[in-house]
């Protein structure tokens, strides 16, 4: 690790983090929060639940007393970029923001993570937007030769284990997923 420039640090609350300087962006920080489990952790009978949970969080964005618009303005004011993804082995949150003299963006990004983890409000309309966006992306995925090859590769590796394949939008709707199911699935993984 030391040869790669990665340093392990422990925060005052006991959480261990890895840090590394980047010469390509000396005035920025990239944070990756990773919760082990991912698709492998998901229940076999509910494919796509973690994928839909992270998409719903991104579509929602309402925390505590703050609306989605207020959270977006907060991110814009502090130049915070946030993305969430589910891989086979983890749920990942990637944040990127500037640092340096006079910048409070890192503290703002950590505060954003805190309220997302402790005070996120799951909303049914965000779930509906996520399902609509997923359906549009799903259709586009199978029109691409590259994506079709990727699906064939995943099927060869994982067989027909639905946890690792992209479920159809109809299957997601048929599973009667609601915001409580999504919240519980993500909480179990985190």
PDB file of N, CA and C in Angstrom, residues 31-138:
ATOM      1  N   UNK A  31     -13.953  10.687  -2.918  1.00  0.00           N
ATOM      2  CA  UNK A  31     -14.258   9.784  -1.815  1.00  0.00           C
ATOM      3  C   UNK A  31     -15.057   8.613  -2.355  1.00  0.00           C
ATOM      4  N   UNK A  32     -14.730   7.425  -1.921  1.00  0.00           N
ATOM      5  CA  UNK A  32     -15.533   6.256  -2.260  1.00  0.00           C
ATOM      6  C   UNK A  32     -15.924   5.568  -0.962  1.00  0.00           C
ATOM      7  N   UNK A  33     -17.212   5.513  -0.732  1.00  0.00           N
ATOM      8  CA  UNK A  33     -17.750   4.763   0.395  1.00  0.00           C
ATOM      9  C   UNK A  33     -18.222   3.440  -0.169  1.00  0.00           C
ATOM     10  N   UNK A  34     -17.775   2.367   0.409  1.00  0.00           N
ATOM     11  CA  UNK A  34     -18.076   1.055  -0.133  1.00  0.00           C
ATOM     12  C   UNK A  34     -18.631   0.161   0.964  1.00  0.00           C
ATOM     13  N   UNK A  35     -19.832  -0.371   0.737  1.00  0.00           N
ATOM     14  CA  UNK A  35     -20.446  -1.307   1.678  1.00  0.00           C
ATOM     15  C   UNK A  35     -20.390  -2.691   1.052  1.00  0.00           C
ATOM     16  N   UNK A  36     -19.708  -3.630   1.695  1.00  0.00           N
ATOM     17  CA  UNK A  36     -19.579  -4.962   1.114  1.00  0.00           C
ATOM     18  C   UNK A  36     -20.931  -5.647   0.960  1.00  0.00           C
ATOM     19  N   UNK A  37     -21.021  -6.484  -0.037  1.00  0.00           N
ATOM     20  CA  UNK A  37     -22.251  -7.234  -0.263  1.00  0.00           C
ATOM     21  C   UNK A  37     -22.697  -7.103  -1.697  1.00  0.00           C
ATOM     22  N   UNK A  38     -23.211  -5.956  -2.069  1.00  0.00           N
ATOM     23  CA  UNK A  38     -23.652  -5.718  -3.430  1.00  0.00           C
ATOM     24  C   UNK A  38     -24.663  -6.741  -3.904  1.00  0.00           C
ATOM     25  N   UNK A  39     -24.615  -7.047  -5.196  1.00  0.00           N
ATOM     26  CA  UNK A  39     -25.580  -7.983  -5.770  1.00  0.00           C
ATOM     27  C   UNK A  39     -25.463  -9.373  -5.150  1.00  0.00           C
ATOM     28  N   UNK A  40     -24.258  -9.751  -4.749  1.00  0.00           N
ATOM     29  CA  UNK A  40     -24.075 -11.066  -4.131  1.00  0.00           C
ATOM     30  C   UNK A  40     -24.829 -11.161  -2.811  1.00  0.00           C
ATOM     31  N   UNK A  41     -25.039 -10.027  -2.154  1.00  0.00           N
ATOM     32  CA  UNK A  41     -25.736  -9.979  -0.867  1.00  0.00           C
ATOM     33  C   UNK A  41     -27.250 -10.008  -1.033  1.00  0.00           C
ATOM     34  N   UNK A  42     -27.731  -9.610  -2.209  1.00  0.00           N
ATOM     35  CA  UNK A  42     -29.173  -9.494  -2.437  1.00  0.00           C
ATOM     36  C   UNK A  42     -29.850 -10.855  -2.360  1.00  0.00           C
ATOM     37  N   UNK A  43     -31.092 -10.837  -1.930  1.00  0.00           N
ATOM     38  CA  UNK A  43     -31.870 -12.071  -1.867  1.00  0.00           C
ATOM     39  C   UNK A  43     -32.138 -12.566  -3.283  1.00  0.00           C
ATOM     40  N   UNK A  44     -32.052 -13.878  -3.473  1.00  0.00           N
ATOM     41  CA  UNK A  44     -32.217 -14.458  -4.809  1.00  0.00           C
ATOM     42  C   UNK A  44     -33.600 -14.177  -5.387  1.00  0.00           C
ATOM     43  N   UNK A  45     -34.606 -14.036  -4.540  1.00  0.00           N
ATOM     44  CA  UNK A  45     -35.969 -13.814  -5.015  1.00  0.00           C
ATOM     45  C   UNK A  45     -36.306 -12.373  -5.338  1.00  0.00           C
ATOM     46  N   UNK A  46     -35.370 -11.470  -5.140  1.00  0.00           N
ATOM     47  CA  UNK A  46     -35.668 -10.054  -5.416  1.00  0.00           C
ATOM     48  C   UNK A  46     -34.533  -9.400  -6.196  1.00  0.00           C
ATOM     49  N   UNK A  47     -34.358  -9.809  -7.457  1.00  0.00           N
ATOM     50  CA  UNK A  47     -33.273  -9.237  -8.256  1.00  0.00           C
ATOM     51  C   UNK A  47     -33.491  -7.754  -8.529  1.00  0.00           C
ATOM     52  N   UNK A  48     -32.414  -7.014  -8.535  1.00  0.00           N
ATOM     53  CA  UNK A  48     -32.478  -5.608  -8.885  1.00  0.00           C
ATOM     54  C   UNK A  48     -32.885  -4.663  -7.772  1.00  0.00           C
ATOM     55  N   UNK A  49     -33.141  -5.182  -6.577  1.00  0.00           N
ATOM     56  CA  UNK A  49     -33.621  -4.323  -5.491  1.00  0.00           C
ATOM     57  C   UNK A  49     -32.559  -3.304  -5.085  1.00  0.00           C
ATOM     58  N   UNK A  50     -31.303  -3.723  -4.945  1.00  0.00           N
ATOM     59  CA  UNK A  50     -30.252  -2.770  -4.570  1.00  0.00           C
ATOM     60  C   UNK A  50     -29.998  -1.765  -5.685  1.00  0.00           C
ATOM     61  N   UNK A  51     -30.044  -2.217  -6.911  1.00  0.00           N
ATOM     62  CA  UNK A  51     -29.890  -1.334  -8.064  1.00  0.00           C
ATOM     63  C   UNK A  51     -30.975  -0.260  -8.047  1.00  0.00           C
ATOM     64  N   UNK A  52     -32.199  -0.671  -7.793  1.00  0.00           N
ATOM     65  CA  UNK A  52     -33.323   0.256  -7.748  1.00  0.00           C
ATOM     66  C   UNK A  52     -33.254   1.160  -6.515  1.00  0.00           C
ATOM     67  N   UNK A  53     -32.735   0.645  -5.410  1.00  0.00           N
ATOM     68  CA  UNK A  53     -32.608   1.460  -4.193  1.00  0.00           C
ATOM     69  C   UNK A  53     -31.651   2.627  -4.410  1.00  0.00           C
ATOM     70  N   UNK A  54     -30.498   2.362  -5.012  1.00  0.00           N
ATOM     71  CA  UNK A  54     -29.545   3.454  -5.245  1.00  0.00           C
ATOM     72  C   UNK A  54     -30.091   4.444  -6.271  1.00  0.00           C
ATOM     73  N   UNK A  55     -30.773   3.942  -7.296  1.00  0.00           N
ATOM     74  CA  UNK A  55     -31.371   4.840  -8.296  1.00  0.00           C
ATOM     75  C   UNK A  55     -32.454   5.706  -7.661  1.00  0.00           C
ATOM     76  N   UNK A  56     -33.223   5.136  -6.748  1.00  0.00           N
ATOM     77  CA  UNK A  56     -34.280   5.893  -6.071  1.00  0.00           C
ATOM     78  C   UNK A  56     -33.684   6.955  -5.161  1.00  0.00           C
ATOM     79  N   UNK A  57     -32.574   6.637  -4.515  1.00  0.00           N
ATOM     80  CA  UNK A  57     -31.911   7.656  -3.695  1.00  0.00           C
ATOM     81  C   UNK A  57     -31.443   8.821  -4.563  1.00  0.00           C
ATOM     82  N   UNK A  58     -30.872   8.516  -5.719  1.00  0.00           N
ATOM     83  CA  UNK A  58     -30.407   9.581  -6.611  1.00  0.00           C
ATOM     84  C   UNK A  58     -31.575  10.395  -7.173  1.00  0.00           C
ATOM     85  N   UNK A  59     -32.692   9.738  -7.446  1.00  0.00           N
ATOM     86  CA  UNK A  59     -33.866  10.444  -7.965  1.00  0.00           C
ATOM     87  C   UNK A  59     -34.591  11.219  -6.873  1.00  0.00           C
ATOM     88  N   UNK A  60     -34.468  10.746  -5.633  1.00  0.00           N
ATOM     89  CA  UNK A  60     -35.155  11.401  -4.517  1.00  0.00           C
ATOM     90  C   UNK A  60     -34.365  12.576  -4.004  1.00  0.00           C
ATOM     91  N   UNK A  61     -33.414  12.301  -3.156  1.00  0.00           N
ATOM     92  CA  UNK A  61     -32.543  13.350  -2.650  1.00  0.00           C
ATOM     93  C   UNK A  61     -33.117  14.172  -1.522  1.00  0.00           C
ATOM     94  N   UNK A  62     -34.264  13.789  -0.970  1.00  0.00           N
ATOM     95  CA  UNK A  62     -34.864  14.530   0.128  1.00  0.00           C
ATOM     96  C   UNK A  62     -34.327  13.990   1.445  1.00  0.00           C
ATOM     97  N   UNK A  63     -33.777  14.872   2.267  1.00  0.00           N
ATOM     98  CA  UNK A  63     -33.243  14.452   3.567  1.00  0.00           C
ATOM     99  C   UNK A  63     -33.775  15.369   4.660  1.00  0.00           C
ATOM    100  N   UNK A  64     -34.216  14.746   5.753  1.00  0.00           N
ATOM    101  CA  UNK A  64     -34.700  15.542   6.877  1.00  0.00           C
ATOM    102  C   UNK A  64     -35.739  16.548   6.425  1.00  0.00           C
ATOM    103  N   UNK A  65     -35.532  17.800   6.794  1.00  0.00           N
ATOM    104  CA  UNK A  65     -36.459  18.879   6.437  1.00  0.00           C
ATOM    105  C   UNK A  65     -36.122  19.513   5.094  1.00  0.00           C
ATOM    106  N   UNK A  66     -35.095  19.011   4.411  1.00  0.00           N
ATOM    107  CA  UNK A  66     -34.637  19.626   3.165  1.00  0.00           C
ATOM    108  C   UNK A  66     -35.244  18.927   1.951  1.00  0.00           C
ATOM    109  N   UNK A  67     -35.733  19.729   1.014  1.00  0.00           N
ATOM    110  CA  UNK A  67     -36.313  19.191  -0.215  1.00  0.00           C
ATOM    111  C   UNK A  67     -35.200  18.752  -1.171  1.00  0.00           C
ATOM    112  N   UNK A  68     -35.607  18.056  -2.204  1.00  0.00           N
ATOM    113  CA  UNK A  68     -34.658  17.617  -3.231  1.00  0.00           C
ATOM    114  C   UNK A  68     -33.947  18.821  -3.852  1.00  0.00           C
ATOM    115  N   UNK A  69     -34.699  19.882  -4.118  1.00  0.00           N
ATOM    116  CA  UNK A  69     -34.126  21.080  -4.726  1.00  0.00           C
ATOM    117  C   UNK A  69     -33.098  21.731  -3.802  1.00  0.00           C
ATOM    118  N   UNK A  70     -33.389  21.759  -2.503  1.00  0.00           N
ATOM    119  CA  UNK A  70     -32.448  22.351  -1.549  1.00  0.00           C
ATOM    120  C   UNK A  70     -31.163  21.534  -1.462  1.00  0.00           C
ATOM    121  N   UNK A  71     -31.296  20.210  -1.514  1.00  0.00           N
ATOM    122  CA  UNK A  71     -30.113  19.345  -1.487  1.00  0.00           C
ATOM    123  C   UNK A  71     -29.294  19.547  -2.764  1.00  0.00           C
ATOM    124  N   UNK A  72     -29.963  19.665  -3.910  1.00  0.00           N
ATOM    125  CA  UNK A  72     -29.252  19.925  -5.167  1.00  0.00           C
ATOM    126  C   UNK A  72     -28.515  21.259  -5.117  1.00  0.00           C
ATOM    127  N   UNK A  73     -29.165  22.296  -4.590  1.00  0.00           N
ATOM    128  CA  UNK A  73     -28.513  23.605  -4.467  1.00  0.00           C
ATOM    129  C   UNK A  73     -27.315  23.540  -3.525  1.00  0.00           C
ATOM    130  N   UNK A  74     -27.428  22.772  -2.454  1.00  0.00           N
ATOM    131  CA  UNK A  74     -26.322  22.573  -1.516  1.00  0.00           C
ATOM    132  C   UNK A  74     -25.132  21.946  -2.250  1.00  0.00           C
ATOM    133  N   UNK A  75     -25.408  20.919  -3.053  1.00  0.00           N
ATOM    134  CA  UNK A  75     -24.337  20.251  -3.814  1.00  0.00           C
ATOM    135  C   UNK A  75     -23.715  21.200  -4.832  1.00  0.00           C
ATOM    136  N   UNK A  76     -24.539  21.992  -5.488  1.00  0.00           N
ATOM    137  CA  UNK A  76     -24.023  22.954  -6.468  1.00  0.00           C
ATOM    138  C   UNK A  76     -23.167  24.009  -5.777  1.00  0.00           C
ATOM    139  N   UNK A  77     -23.649  24.523  -4.649  1.00  0.00           N
ATOM    140  CA  UNK A  77     -22.917  25.574  -3.929  1.00  0.00           C
ATOM    141  C   UNK A  77     -21.545  25.097  -3.466  1.00  0.00           C
ATOM    142  N   UNK A  78     -21.443  23.803  -3.136  1.00  0.00           N
ATOM    143  CA  UNK A  78     -20.175  23.255  -2.643  1.00  0.00           C
ATOM    144  C   UNK A  78     -19.437  22.439  -3.707  1.00  0.00           C
ATOM    145  N   UNK A  79     -19.957  22.459  -4.946  1.00  0.00           N
ATOM    146  CA  UNK A  79     -19.345  21.743  -6.076  1.00  0.00           C
ATOM    147  C   UNK A  79     -19.161  20.253  -5.792  1.00  0.00           C
ATOM    148  N   UNK A  80     -20.174  19.651  -5.181  1.00  0.00           N
ATOM    149  CA  UNK A  80     -20.136  18.229  -4.829  1.00  0.00           C
ATOM    150  C   UNK A  80     -20.821  17.418  -5.922  1.00  0.00           C
ATOM    151  N   UNK A  81     -20.118  16.412  -6.414  1.00  0.00           N
ATOM    152  CA  UNK A  81     -20.707  15.444  -7.341  1.00  0.00           C
ATOM    153  C   UNK A  81     -20.909  14.147  -6.577  1.00  0.00           C
ATOM    154  N   UNK A  82     -22.063  13.514  -6.757  1.00  0.00           N
ATOM    155  CA  UNK A  82     -22.367  12.266  -6.069  1.00  0.00           C
ATOM    156  C   UNK A  82     -22.906  11.266  -7.074  1.00  0.00           C
ATOM    157  N   UNK A  83     -22.394  10.043  -7.003  1.00  0.00           N
ATOM    158  CA  UNK A  83     -22.902   8.961  -7.830  1.00  0.00           C
ATOM    159  C   UNK A  83     -22.958   7.713  -6.969  1.00  0.00           C
ATOM    160  N   UNK A  84     -23.919   6.855  -7.247  1.00  0.00           N
ATOM    161  CA  UNK A  84     -24.057   5.593  -6.515  1.00  0.00           C
ATOM    162  C   UNK A  84     -24.140   4.466  -7.526  1.00  0.00           C
ATOM    163  N   UNK A  85     -23.544   3.332  -7.179  1.00  0.00           N
ATOM    164  CA  UNK A  85     -23.629   2.168  -8.060  1.00  0.00           C
ATOM    165  C   UNK A  85     -23.608   0.895  -7.235  1.00  0.00           C
ATOM    166  N   UNK A  86     -24.139  -0.146  -7.825  1.00  0.00           N
ATOM    167  CA  UNK A  86     -24.132  -1.465  -7.202  1.00  0.00           C
ATOM    168  C   UNK A  86     -23.305  -2.374  -8.101  1.00  0.00           C
ATOM    169  N   UNK A  87     -22.279  -2.990  -7.524  1.00  0.00           N
ATOM    170  CA  UNK A  87     -21.483  -3.969  -8.262  1.00  0.00           C
ATOM    171  C   UNK A  87     -21.804  -5.348  -7.699  1.00  0.00           C
ATOM    172  N   UNK A  88     -21.126  -6.348  -8.206  1.00  0.00           N
ATOM    173  CA  UNK A  88     -21.357  -7.701  -7.716  1.00  0.00           C
ATOM    174  C   UNK A  88     -20.998  -7.837  -6.241  1.00  0.00           C
ATOM    175  N   UNK A  89     -19.978  -7.074  -5.795  1.00  0.00           N
ATOM    176  CA  UNK A  89     -19.502  -7.264  -4.423  1.00  0.00           C
ATOM    177  C   UNK A  89     -19.707  -6.085  -3.482  1.00  0.00           C
ATOM    178  N   UNK A  90     -20.257  -4.961  -3.952  1.00  0.00           N
ATOM    179  CA  UNK A  90     -20.387  -3.799  -3.062  1.00  0.00           C
ATOM    180  C   UNK A  90     -21.425  -2.801  -3.569  1.00  0.00           C
ATOM    181  N   UNK A  91     -21.901  -1.993  -2.622  1.00  0.00           N
ATOM    182  CA  UNK A  91     -22.671  -0.796  -2.955  1.00  0.00           C
ATOM    183  C   UNK A  91     -21.697   0.351  -2.771  1.00  0.00           C
ATOM    184  N   UNK A  92     -21.537   1.178  -3.801  1.00  0.00           N
ATOM    185  CA  UNK A  92     -20.528   2.244  -3.742  1.00  0.00           C
ATOM    186  C   UNK A  92     -21.167   3.607  -3.921  1.00  0.00           C
ATOM    187  N   UNK A  93     -20.690   4.546  -3.119  1.00  0.00           N
ATOM    188  CA  UNK A  93     -21.042   5.955  -3.265  1.00  0.00           C
ATOM    189  C   UNK A  93     -19.751   6.675  -3.596  1.00  0.00           C
ATOM    190  N   UNK A  94     -19.723   7.361  -4.716  1.00  0.00           N
ATOM    191  CA  UNK A  94     -18.553   8.135  -5.121  1.00  0.00           C
ATOM    192  C   UNK A  94     -18.875   9.617  -5.030  1.00  0.00           C
ATOM    193  N   UNK A  95     -18.032  10.345  -4.306  1.00  0.00           N
ATOM    194  CA  UNK A  95     -18.175  11.789  -4.178  1.00  0.00           C
ATOM    195  C   UNK A  95     -16.914  12.451  -4.687  1.00  0.00           C
ATOM    196  N   UNK A  96     -17.075  13.614  -5.276  1.00  0.00           N
ATOM    197  CA  UNK A  96     -15.943  14.379  -5.787  1.00  0.00           C
ATOM    198  C   UNK A  96     -16.208  15.838  -5.470  1.00  0.00           C
ATOM    199  N   UNK A  97     -15.211  16.519  -4.904  1.00  0.00           N
ATOM    200  CA  UNK A  97     -15.370  17.942  -4.584  1.00  0.00           C
ATOM    201  C   UNK A  97     -13.999  18.601  -4.491  1.00  0.00           C
ATOM    202  N   UNK A  98     -13.968  19.936  -4.595  1.00  0.00           N
ATOM    203  CA  UNK A  98     -12.691  20.646  -4.477  1.00  0.00           C
ATOM    204  C   UNK A  98     -12.251  20.757  -3.022  1.00  0.00           C
ATOM    205  N   UNK A  99     -10.951  20.869  -2.829  1.00  0.00           N
ATOM    206  CA  UNK A  99     -10.381  21.136  -1.503  1.00  0.00           C
ATOM    207  C   UNK A  99      -9.332  22.222  -1.682  1.00  0.00           C
ATOM    208  N   UNK A 100      -8.883  22.747  -0.603  1.00  0.00           N
ATOM    209  CA  UNK A 100      -7.849  23.777  -0.688  1.00  0.00           C
ATOM    210  C   UNK A 100      -8.168  24.924   0.240  1.00  0.00           C
ATOM    211  N   UNK A 101      -7.368  25.937   0.168  1.00  0.00           N
ATOM    212  CA  UNK A 101      -7.511  27.098   1.048  1.00  0.00           C
ATOM    213  C   UNK A 101      -8.894  27.723   0.886  1.00  0.00           C
ATOM    214  N   UNK A 102      -9.578  27.874   1.991  1.00  0.00           N
ATOM    215  CA  UNK A 102     -10.876  28.532   1.991  1.00  0.00           C
ATOM    216  C   UNK A 102     -12.039  27.676   1.526  1.00  0.00           C
ATOM    217  N   UNK A 103     -11.799  26.444   1.124  1.00  0.00           N
ATOM    218  CA  UNK A 103     -12.875  25.581   0.647  1.00  0.00           C
ATOM    219  C   UNK A 103     -13.441  24.764   1.799  1.00  0.00           C
ATOM    220  N   UNK A 104     -14.761  24.744   1.887  1.00  0.00           N
ATOM    221  CA  UNK A 104     -15.421  23.928   2.908  1.00  0.00           C
ATOM    222  C   UNK A 104     -16.146  22.750   2.263  1.00  0.00           C
ATOM    223  N   UNK A 105     -15.807  22.441   1.024  1.00  0.00           N
ATOM    224  CA  UNK A 105     -16.527  21.411   0.281  1.00  0.00           C
ATOM    225  C   UNK A 105     -16.348  20.012   0.852  1.00  0.00           C
ATOM    226  N   UNK A 106     -15.171  19.677   1.359  1.00  0.00           N
ATOM    227  CA  UNK A 106     -14.969  18.348   1.930  1.00  0.00           C
ATOM    228  C   UNK A 106     -15.862  18.158   3.147  1.00  0.00           C
ATOM    229  N   UNK A 107     -15.893  19.138   4.038  1.00  0.00           N
ATOM    230  CA  UNK A 107     -16.773  19.056   5.212  1.00  0.00           C
ATOM    231  C   UNK A 107     -18.231  18.970   4.761  1.00  0.00           C
ATOM    232  N   UNK A 108     -18.590  19.734   3.741  1.00  0.00           N
ATOM    233  CA  UNK A 108     -19.959  19.709   3.223  1.00  0.00           C
ATOM    234  C   UNK A 108     -20.295  18.336   2.637  1.00  0.00           C
ATOM    235  N   UNK A 109     -19.344  17.720   1.933  1.00  0.00           N
ATOM    236  CA  UNK A 109     -19.567  16.391   1.357  1.00  0.00           C
ATOM    237  C   UNK A 109     -19.764  15.352   2.452  1.00  0.00           C
ATOM    238  N   UNK A 110     -18.968  15.434   3.505  1.00  0.00           N
ATOM    239  CA  UNK A 110     -19.114  14.487   4.615  1.00  0.00           C
ATOM    240  C   UNK A 110     -20.436  14.702   5.346  1.00  0.00           C
ATOM    241  N   UNK A 111     -20.887  15.951   5.463  1.00  0.00           N
ATOM    242  CA  UNK A 111     -22.194  16.222   6.064  1.00  0.00           C
ATOM    243  C   UNK A 111     -23.313  15.655   5.195  1.00  0.00           C
ATOM    244  N   UNK A 112     -23.157  15.765   3.875  1.00  0.00           N
ATOM    245  CA  UNK A 112     -24.142  15.201   2.958  1.00  0.00           C
ATOM    246  C   UNK A 112     -24.233  13.687   3.136  1.00  0.00           C
ATOM    247  N   UNK A 113     -23.099  13.025   3.209  1.00  0.00           N
ATOM    248  CA  UNK A 113     -23.090  11.574   3.421  1.00  0.00           C
ATOM    249  C   UNK A 113     -23.793  11.234   4.728  1.00  0.00           C
ATOM    250  N   UNK A 114     -23.501  11.991   5.772  1.00  0.00           N
ATOM    251  CA  UNK A 114     -24.110  11.739   7.084  1.00  0.00           C
ATOM    252  C   UNK A 114     -25.639  11.802   7.010  1.00  0.00           C
ATOM    253  N   UNK A 115     -26.183  12.866   6.409  1.00  0.00           N
ATOM    254  CA  UNK A 115     -27.646  12.980   6.368  1.00  0.00           C
ATOM    255  C   UNK A 115     -28.269  11.964   5.413  1.00  0.00           C
ATOM    256  N   UNK A 116     -27.561  11.594   4.353  1.00  0.00           N
ATOM    257  CA  UNK A 116     -28.086  10.549   3.471  1.00  0.00           C
ATOM    258  C   UNK A 116     -28.187   9.216   4.207  1.00  0.00           C
ATOM    259  N   UNK A 117     -27.211   8.937   5.054  1.00  0.00           N
ATOM    260  CA  UNK A 117     -27.218   7.673   5.798  1.00  0.00           C
ATOM    261  C   UNK A 117     -28.192   7.679   6.974  1.00  0.00           C
ATOM    262  N   UNK A 118     -28.410   8.840   7.574  1.00  0.00           N
ATOM    263  CA  UNK A 118     -29.211   8.875   8.803  1.00  0.00           C
ATOM    264  C   UNK A 118     -30.611   9.446   8.639  1.00  0.00           C
ATOM    265  N   UNK A 119     -30.847  10.278   7.630  1.00  0.00           N
ATOM    266  CA  UNK A 119     -32.116  10.998   7.575  1.00  0.00           C
ATOM    267  C   UNK A 119     -32.708  11.070   6.168  1.00  0.00           C
ATOM    268  N   UNK A 120     -32.387  10.102   5.316  1.00  0.00           N
ATOM    269  CA  UNK A 120     -32.928  10.095   3.957  1.00  0.00           C
ATOM    270  C   UNK A 120     -34.415   9.754   4.011  1.00  0.00           C
ATOM    271  N   UNK A 121     -35.207  10.454   3.209  1.00  0.00           N
ATOM    272  CA  UNK A 121     -36.650  10.180   3.132  1.00  0.00           C
ATOM    273  C   UNK A 121     -36.954   9.467   1.819  1.00  0.00           C
ATOM    274  N   UNK A 122     -37.428   8.248   1.927  1.00  0.00           N
ATOM    275  CA  UNK A 122     -37.777   7.458   0.753  1.00  0.00           C
ATOM    276  C   UNK A 122     -39.138   7.915   0.258  1.00  0.00           C
ATOM    277  N   UNK A 123     -39.237   8.225  -1.042  1.00  0.00           N
ATOM    278  CA  UNK A 123     -40.474   8.750  -1.613  1.00  0.00           C
ATOM    279  C   UNK A 123     -40.931   7.892  -2.788  1.00  0.00           C
ATOM    280  N   UNK A 124     -42.230   7.637  -2.827  1.00  0.00           N
ATOM    281  CA  UNK A 124     -42.801   6.801  -3.889  1.00  0.00           C
ATOM    282  C   UNK A 124     -42.627   7.413  -5.271  1.00  0.00           C
ATOM    283  N   UNK A 125     -42.713   8.754  -5.380  1.00  0.00           N
ATOM    284  CA  UNK A 125     -42.553   9.368  -6.702  1.00  0.00           C
ATOM    285  C   UNK A 125     -41.116   9.224  -7.213  1.00  0.00           C
ATOM    286  N   UNK A 126     -40.141   9.209  -6.313  1.00  0.00           N
ATOM    287  CA  UNK A 126     -38.745   8.977  -6.714  1.00  0.00           C
ATOM    288  C   UNK A 126     -38.584   7.544  -7.224  1.00  0.00           C
ATOM    289  N   UNK A 127     -39.279   6.602  -6.592  1.00  0.00           N
ATOM    290  CA  UNK A 127     -39.257   5.215  -7.052  1.00  0.00           C
ATOM    291  C   UNK A 127     -39.849   5.119  -8.459  1.00  0.00           C
ATOM    292  N   UNK A 128     -40.959   5.809  -8.701  1.00  0.00           N
ATOM    293  CA  UNK A 128     -41.576   5.784 -10.032  1.00  0.00           C
ATOM    294  C   UNK A 128     -40.647   6.380 -11.087  1.00  0.00           C
ATOM    295  N   UNK A 129     -39.972   7.479 -10.750  1.00  0.00           N
ATOM    296  CA  UNK A 129     -39.008   8.074 -11.694  1.00  0.00           C
ATOM    297  C   UNK A 129     -37.864   7.103 -11.965  1.00  0.00           C
ATOM    298  N   UNK A 130     -37.413   6.410 -10.929  1.00  0.00           N
ATOM    299  CA  UNK A 130     -36.320   5.434 -11.083  1.00  0.00           C
ATOM    300  C   UNK A 130     -36.733   4.283 -11.984  1.00  0.00           C
ATOM    301  N   UNK A 131     -37.953   3.796 -11.795  1.00  0.00           N
ATOM    302  CA  UNK A 131     -38.445   2.708 -12.640  1.00  0.00           C
ATOM    303  C   UNK A 131     -38.554   3.151 -14.099  1.00  0.00           C
ATOM    304  N   UNK A 132     -39.041   4.366 -14.333  1.00  0.00           N
ATOM    305  CA  UNK A 132     -39.167   4.879 -15.705  1.00  0.00           C
ATOM    306  C   UNK A 132     -37.791   5.049 -16.349  1.00  0.00           C
ATOM    307  N   UNK A 133     -36.845   5.603 -15.604  1.00  0.00           N
ATOM    308  CA  UNK A 133     -35.483   5.783 -16.116  1.00  0.00           C
ATOM    309  C   UNK A 133     -34.831   4.429 -16.386  1.00  0.00           C
ATOM    310  N   UNK A 134     -35.025   3.474 -15.472  1.00  0.00           N
ATOM    311  CA  UNK A 134     -34.461   2.136 -15.648  1.00  0.00           C
ATOM    312  C   UNK A 134     -35.026   1.477 -16.909  1.00  0.00           C
ATOM    313  N   UNK A 135     -36.336   1.617 -17.133  1.00  0.00           N
ATOM    314  CA  UNK A 135     -36.961   1.012 -18.320  1.00  0.00           C
ATOM    315  C   UNK A 135     -36.357   1.582 -19.601  1.00  0.00           C
ATOM    316  N   UNK A 136     -36.143   2.891 -19.640  1.00  0.00           N
ATOM    317  CA  UNK A 136     -35.548   3.522 -20.826  1.00  0.00           C
ATOM    318  C   UNK A 136     -34.115   3.042 -21.037  1.00  0.00           C
ATOM    319  N   UNK A 137     -33.340   2.953 -19.967  1.00  0.00           N
ATOM    320  CA  UNK A 137     -31.955   2.491 -20.074  1.00  0.00           C
ATOM    321  C   UNK A 137     -31.893   1.011 -20.424  1.00  0.00           C
ATOM    322  N   UNK A 138     -32.832   0.223 -19.903  1.00  0.00           N
ATOM    323  CA  UNK A 138     -32.873  -1.210 -20.169  1.00  0.00           C
ATOM    324  C   UNK A 138     -33.084  -1.462 -21.658  1.00  0.00           C
TER     325      UNK A 138
END
